[in-house]
Amino acid sequence: MYNQIASSSEVNSFRSALSAVDFSLDQVVSQKWDQATLDATVPYLSENTARRLCSDLKEAPLLFIPLAHGAVAAGMDVFLHYSLFNSKDNLFYPVRFSKTKHKDRAPRISPFEIAFLKKEVSGRVIVLFDEDKSTGRTILGAKRFFSELFPENSIYLGYNDWTIGSAIT
């Protein structure tokens, strides 16, 4: 239930904490228009994918990694739906990997981020998410990369598929 007084206090505390952090961004983020991304970002597809995740993964806590930039919006929608169905300790962590639009050869992730994820993966199921599958090269490349980082973890692949509704593998 919304409590304006408590919320105001929490917002002020959050603002105070943020003011102590240096948010110098050194790279511009831009998303190229893409019909496949647009088609895969339809809300009912995200809800279907989240329901499949809950069913297939037995509502386990997730480390949910959408492949940026294209999968972030649809991925956030899937993640939020999953979190509504399952309020366990889920983590949303976008990682840039765009083989087609940005010609990335591997996920763009720093050693600091890798160390963070290695600490956070404990007790969570890893889900790599792309908004659509197309050829599958991006999501399968990401799976190879993250399988090397987390050899002891199972990695599931998810994407919104406008032809069948959703897919989890």
PDB file of C-alpha atoms in Angstrom:
ATOM      1  CA  MET A   1       0.000   0.000   0.000  1.00  0.00           C
ATOM      2  CA  TYR A   2       1.302   3.444  -0.933  1.00  0.00           C
ATOM      3  CA  ASN A   3       2.288   5.608   2.030  1.00  0.00           C
ATOM      4  CA  GLN A   4       3.178   9.143   0.918  1.00  0.00           C
ATOM      5  CA  ILE A   5       5.051  10.056   4.113  1.00  0.00           C
ATOM      6  CA  ALA A   6       7.148   6.871   4.177  1.00  0.00           C
ATOM      7  CA  SER A   7       7.704   7.079   0.425  1.00  0.00           C
ATOM      8  CA  SER A   8       8.920  10.678   0.643  1.00  0.00           C
ATOM      9  CA  SER A   9      11.414   9.661   3.300  1.00  0.00           C
ATOM     10  CA  GLU A  10      12.628   6.726   1.190  1.00  0.00           C
ATOM     11  CA  VAL A  11      12.927   8.925  -1.911  1.00  0.00           C
ATOM     12  CA  ASN A  12      14.966  11.490   0.027  1.00  0.00           C
ATOM     13  CA  SER A  13      17.258   8.754   1.381  1.00  0.00           C
ATOM     14  CA  PHE A  14      17.693   7.383  -2.138  1.00  0.00           C
ATOM     15  CA  ARG A  15      18.489  10.842  -3.531  1.00  0.00           C
ATOM     16  CA  SER A  16      21.039  11.364  -0.792  1.00  0.00           C
ATOM     17  CA  ALA A  17      22.709   8.035  -1.540  1.00  0.00           C
ATOM     18  CA  LEU A  18      22.786   8.780  -5.271  1.00  0.00           C
ATOM     19  CA  SER A  19      24.354  12.196  -4.749  1.00  0.00           C
ATOM     20  CA  ALA A  20      27.427  10.461  -3.311  1.00  0.00           C
ATOM     21  CA  VAL A  21      27.921   8.340  -6.452  1.00  0.00           C
ATOM     22  CA  ASP A  22      29.863   9.546  -9.479  1.00  0.00           C
ATOM     23  CA  PHE A  23      27.709   8.857 -12.521  1.00  0.00           C
ATOM     24  CA  SER A  24      30.131   9.973 -15.216  1.00  0.00           C
ATOM     25  CA  LEU A  25      29.009   8.216 -18.322  1.00  0.00           C
ATOM     26  CA  ASP A  26      31.701   7.999 -20.946  1.00  0.00           C
ATOM     27  CA  GLN A  27      29.744   6.350 -23.729  1.00  0.00           C
ATOM     28  CA  VAL A  28      26.640   7.360 -25.626  1.00  0.00           C
ATOM     29  CA  VAL A  29      23.973   4.671 -25.854  1.00  0.00           C
ATOM     30  CA  SER A  30      21.779   4.671 -28.923  1.00  0.00           C
ATOM     31  CA  GLN A  31      19.305   2.122 -30.189  1.00  0.00           C
ATOM     32  CA  LYS A  32      18.817   1.733 -33.911  1.00  0.00           C
ATOM     33  CA  TRP A  33      15.241   1.242 -35.079  1.00  0.00           C
ATOM     34  CA  ASP A  34      14.504  -2.399 -35.765  1.00  0.00           C
ATOM     35  CA  GLN A  35      11.145  -3.939 -36.780  1.00  0.00           C
ATOM     36  CA  ALA A  36      12.002  -7.340 -35.256  1.00  0.00           C
ATOM     37  CA  THR A  37      12.728  -5.697 -31.893  1.00  0.00           C
ATOM     38  CA  LEU A  38       9.482  -3.752 -32.108  1.00  0.00           C
ATOM     39  CA  ASP A  39       7.489  -6.900 -32.953  1.00  0.00           C
ATOM     40  CA  ALA A  40       9.086  -8.826 -30.065  1.00  0.00           C
ATOM     41  CA  THR A  41       8.354  -6.117 -27.502  1.00  0.00           C
ATOM     42  CA  VAL A  42       4.593  -6.661 -27.508  1.00  0.00           C
ATOM     43  CA  PRO A  43       3.499  -6.975 -23.835  1.00  0.00           C
ATOM     44  CA  TYR A  44       1.539 -10.228 -24.169  1.00  0.00           C
ATOM     45  CA  LEU A  45       4.685 -11.937 -25.514  1.00  0.00           C
ATOM     46  CA  SER A  46       6.643 -10.835 -22.445  1.00  0.00           C
ATOM     47  CA  GLU A  47       3.918 -12.076 -20.119  1.00  0.00           C
ATOM     48  CA  ASN A  48       3.848 -15.441 -21.950  1.00  0.00           C
ATOM     49  CA  THR A  49       7.637 -15.733 -21.667  1.00  0.00           C
ATOM     50  CA  ALA A  50       7.503 -14.913 -17.936  1.00  0.00           C
ATOM     51  CA  ARG A  51       4.795 -17.533 -17.374  1.00  0.00           C
ATOM     52  CA  ARG A  52       6.877 -20.124 -19.241  1.00  0.00           C
ATOM     53  CA  LEU A  53       9.901 -19.218 -17.126  1.00  0.00           C
ATOM     54  CA  CYS A  54       7.876 -19.680 -13.933  1.00  0.00           C
ATOM     55  CA  SER A  55       6.574 -23.030 -15.120  1.00  0.00           C
ATOM     56  CA  ASP A  56       9.820 -24.377 -16.568  1.00  0.00           C
ATOM     57  CA  LEU A  57      12.108 -23.100 -13.807  1.00  0.00           C
ATOM     58  CA  LYS A  58       9.722 -23.788 -10.907  1.00  0.00           C
ATOM     59  CA  GLU A  59       9.787 -20.114  -9.874  1.00  0.00           C
ATOM     60  CA  ALA A  60      13.490 -20.233  -8.988  1.00  0.00           C
ATOM     61  CA  PRO A  61      15.345 -16.968  -8.217  1.00  0.00           C
ATOM     62  CA  LEU A  62      16.912 -15.613 -11.402  1.00  0.00           C
ATOM     63  CA  LEU A  63      20.013 -13.884 -12.636  1.00  0.00           C
ATOM     64  CA  PHE A  64      18.265 -12.438 -15.681  1.00  0.00           C
ATOM     65  CA  ILE A  65      20.652 -11.127 -18.353  1.00  0.00           C
ATOM     66  CA  PRO A  66      19.017  -9.350 -21.290  1.00  0.00           C
ATOM     67  CA  LEU A  67      21.332  -8.838 -24.241  1.00  0.00           C
ATOM     68  CA  ALA A  68      21.550  -5.120 -24.879  1.00  0.00           C
ATOM     69  CA  HIS A  69      20.548  -3.019 -26.494  1.00  0.00           C
ATOM     70  CA  GLY A  70      17.590  -4.637 -28.233  1.00  0.00           C
ATOM     71  CA  ALA A  71      16.464  -6.962 -25.453  1.00  0.00           C
ATOM     72  CA  VAL A  72      16.491  -4.487 -22.567  1.00  0.00           C
ATOM     73  CA  ALA A  73      12.916  -3.164 -22.919  1.00  0.00           C
ATOM     74  CA  ALA A  74      11.305  -6.551 -23.590  1.00  0.00           C
ATOM     75  CA  GLY A  75      13.628  -8.145 -21.027  1.00  0.00           C
ATOM     76  CA  MET A  76      12.586  -5.686 -18.330  1.00  0.00           C
ATOM     77  CA  ASP A  77       8.956  -6.477 -19.129  1.00  0.00           C
ATOM     78  CA  VAL A  78       9.582 -10.244 -18.866  1.00  0.00           C
ATOM     79  CA  PHE A  79      11.601  -9.757 -15.670  1.00  0.00           C
ATOM     80  CA  LEU A  80       8.923  -7.606 -14.019  1.00  0.00           C
ATOM     81  CA  HIS A  81       6.185 -10.090 -14.942  1.00  0.00           C
ATOM     82  CA  TYR A  82       8.302 -12.952 -13.581  1.00  0.00           C
ATOM     83  CA  SER A  83       8.920 -10.981 -10.390  1.00  0.00           C
ATOM     84  CA  LEU A  84       5.160 -10.432  -9.984  1.00  0.00           C
ATOM     85  CA  PHE A  85       4.598 -14.190 -10.228  1.00  0.00           C
ATOM     86  CA  ASN A  86       7.661 -14.946  -8.110  1.00  0.00           C
ATOM     87  CA  SER A  87       8.875 -12.429  -5.539  1.00  0.00           C
ATOM     88  CA  LYS A  88      12.097 -14.299  -4.762  1.00  0.00           C
ATOM     89  CA  ASP A  89      15.523 -12.686  -4.971  1.00  0.00           C
ATOM     90  CA  ASN A  90      15.786 -11.966  -8.711  1.00  0.00           C
ATOM     91  CA  LEU A  91      18.517  -9.860 -10.317  1.00  0.00           C
ATOM     92  CA  PHE A  92      18.228  -8.005 -13.645  1.00  0.00           C
ATOM     93  CA  TYR A  93      21.618  -7.283 -15.234  1.00  0.00           C
ATOM     94  CA  PRO A  94      21.769  -6.136 -18.887  1.00  0.00           C
ATOM     95  CA  VAL A  95      24.933  -6.932 -20.846  1.00  0.00           C
ATOM     96  CA  ARG A  96      25.666  -5.467 -24.253  1.00  0.00           C
ATOM     97  CA  PHE A  97      26.030  -8.047 -26.968  1.00  0.00           C
ATOM     98  CA  SER A  98      24.877  -6.980 -30.386  1.00  0.00           C
ATOM     99  CA  LYS A  99      26.396  -9.063 -33.177  1.00  0.00           C
ATOM    100  CA  THR A 100      24.317  -7.519 -35.948  1.00  0.00           C
ATOM    101  CA  LYS A 101      23.849  -3.824 -35.092  1.00  0.00           C
ATOM    102  CA  HIS A 102      27.150  -3.168 -33.298  1.00  0.00           C
ATOM    103  CA  LYS A 103      29.271  -6.047 -34.631  1.00  0.00           C
ATOM    104  CA  ASP A 104      30.218  -7.191 -31.111  1.00  0.00           C
ATOM    105  CA  ARG A 105      32.352 -10.343 -31.139  1.00  0.00           C
ATOM    106  CA  ALA A 106      31.645 -11.117 -27.475  1.00  0.00           C
ATOM    107  CA  PRO A 107      29.506  -9.711 -24.686  1.00  0.00           C
ATOM    108  CA  ARG A 108      30.800  -6.305 -23.567  1.00  0.00           C
ATOM    109  CA  ILE A 109      31.369  -6.875 -19.867  1.00  0.00           C
ATOM    110  CA  SER A 110      34.214  -5.690 -17.650  1.00  0.00           C
ATOM    111  CA  PRO A 111      36.278  -7.794 -15.210  1.00  0.00           C
ATOM    112  CA  PHE A 112      34.619  -5.839 -12.367  1.00  0.00           C
ATOM    113  CA  GLU A 113      31.170  -6.808 -13.669  1.00  0.00           C
ATOM    114  CA  ILE A 114      32.232 -10.446 -14.063  1.00  0.00           C
ATOM    115  CA  ALA A 115      33.413 -10.518 -10.444  1.00  0.00           C
ATOM    116  CA  PHE A 116      30.107  -8.965  -9.342  1.00  0.00           C
ATOM    117  CA  LEU A 117      28.052 -11.537 -11.276  1.00  0.00           C
ATOM    118  CA  LYS A 118      30.149 -14.440  -9.958  1.00  0.00           C
ATOM    119  CA  LYS A 119      29.283 -13.290  -6.452  1.00  0.00           C
ATOM    120  CA  GLU A 120      25.599 -12.729  -7.245  1.00  0.00           C
ATOM    121  CA  VAL A 121      24.924 -15.949  -9.201  1.00  0.00           C
ATOM    122  CA  SER A 122      24.866 -18.097  -6.065  1.00  0.00           C
ATOM    123  CA  GLY A 123      21.410 -19.583  -5.562  1.00  0.00           C
ATOM    124  CA  ARG A 124      20.075 -18.171  -8.836  1.00  0.00           C
ATOM    125  CA  VAL A 125      19.214 -19.691 -12.193  1.00  0.00           C
ATOM    126  CA  ILE A 126      20.837 -17.876 -15.125  1.00  0.00           C
ATOM    127  CA  VAL A 127      18.529 -16.778 -17.935  1.00  0.00           C
ATOM    128  CA  LEU A 128      19.982 -15.122 -21.022  1.00  0.00           C
ATOM    129  CA  PHE A 129      17.305 -13.190 -22.867  1.00  0.00           C
ATOM    130  CA  ASP A 130      17.160 -11.765 -26.362  1.00  0.00           C
ATOM    131  CA  GLU A 131      14.038 -10.094 -27.655  1.00  0.00           C
ATOM    132  CA  ASP A 132      13.919 -12.338 -30.714  1.00  0.00           C
ATOM    133  CA  LYS A 133      15.814 -15.322 -32.037  1.00  0.00           C
ATOM    134  CA  SER A 134      16.286 -14.512 -35.738  1.00  0.00           C
ATOM    135  CA  THR A 135      19.319 -16.681 -36.657  1.00  0.00           C
ATOM    136  CA  GLY A 136      20.132 -17.558 -33.042  1.00  0.00           C
ATOM    137  CA  ARG A 137      23.800 -16.557 -33.463  1.00  0.00           C
ATOM    138  CA  THR A 138      23.659 -13.839 -30.781  1.00  0.00           C
ATOM    139  CA  ILE A 139      21.979 -15.803 -28.016  1.00  0.00           C
ATOM    140  CA  LEU A 140      24.022 -18.952 -28.707  1.00  0.00           C
ATOM    141  CA  GLY A 141      27.235 -16.888 -28.703  1.00  0.00           C
ATOM    142  CA  ALA A 142      26.199 -15.398 -25.375  1.00  0.00           C
ATOM    143  CA  LYS A 143      25.507 -18.877 -24.005  1.00  0.00           C
ATOM    144  CA  ARG A 144      29.011 -20.047 -24.973  1.00  0.00           C
ATOM    145  CA  PHE A 145      30.548 -16.964 -23.307  1.00  0.00           C
ATOM    146  CA  PHE A 146      28.554 -17.242 -20.066  1.00  0.00           C
ATOM    147  CA  SER A 147      28.965 -21.046 -19.923  1.00  0.00           C
ATOM    148  CA  GLU A 148      32.719 -20.461 -19.663  1.00  0.00           C
ATOM    149  CA  LEU A 149      32.195 -17.891 -16.887  1.00  0.00           C
ATOM    150  CA  PHE A 150      29.729 -20.052 -14.976  1.00  0.00           C
ATOM    151  CA  PRO A 151      30.596 -23.684 -15.828  1.00  0.00           C
ATOM    152  CA  GLU A 152      28.805 -24.987 -12.730  1.00  0.00           C
ATOM    153  CA  ASN A 153      25.482 -23.293 -13.588  1.00  0.00           C
ATOM    154  CA  SER A 154      22.754 -24.254 -16.005  1.00  0.00           C
ATOM    155  CA  ILE A 155      21.991 -21.459 -18.436  1.00  0.00           C
ATOM    156  CA  TYR A 156      18.548 -21.066 -19.948  1.00  0.00           C
ATOM    157  CA  LEU A 157      17.798 -19.097 -23.087  1.00  0.00           C
ATOM    158  CA  GLY A 158      14.645 -17.062 -23.418  1.00  0.00           C
ATOM    159  CA  TYR A 159      13.211 -14.854 -26.107  1.00  0.00           C
ATOM    160  CA  ASN A 160       9.890 -13.445 -27.203  1.00  0.00           C
ATOM    161  CA  ASP A 161       8.814 -15.124 -30.401  1.00  0.00           C
ATOM    162  CA  TRP A 162       5.904 -13.475 -32.137  1.00  0.00           C
ATOM    163  CA  THR A 163       5.304 -16.630 -34.216  1.00  0.00           C
ATOM    164  CA  ILE A 164       4.798 -18.965 -31.221  1.00  0.00           C
ATOM    165  CA  GLY A 165       4.399 -16.608 -28.234  1.00  0.00           C
ATOM    166  CA  SER A 166       7.547 -17.312 -26.213  1.00  0.00           C
ATOM    167  CA  ALA A 167      10.407 -19.738 -25.991  1.00  0.00           C
ATOM    168  CA  ILE A 168      12.627 -21.090 -23.266  1.00  0.00           C
ATOM    169  CA  THR A 169      15.435 -23.549 -24.003  1.00  0.00           C
TER     170      THR A 169
END
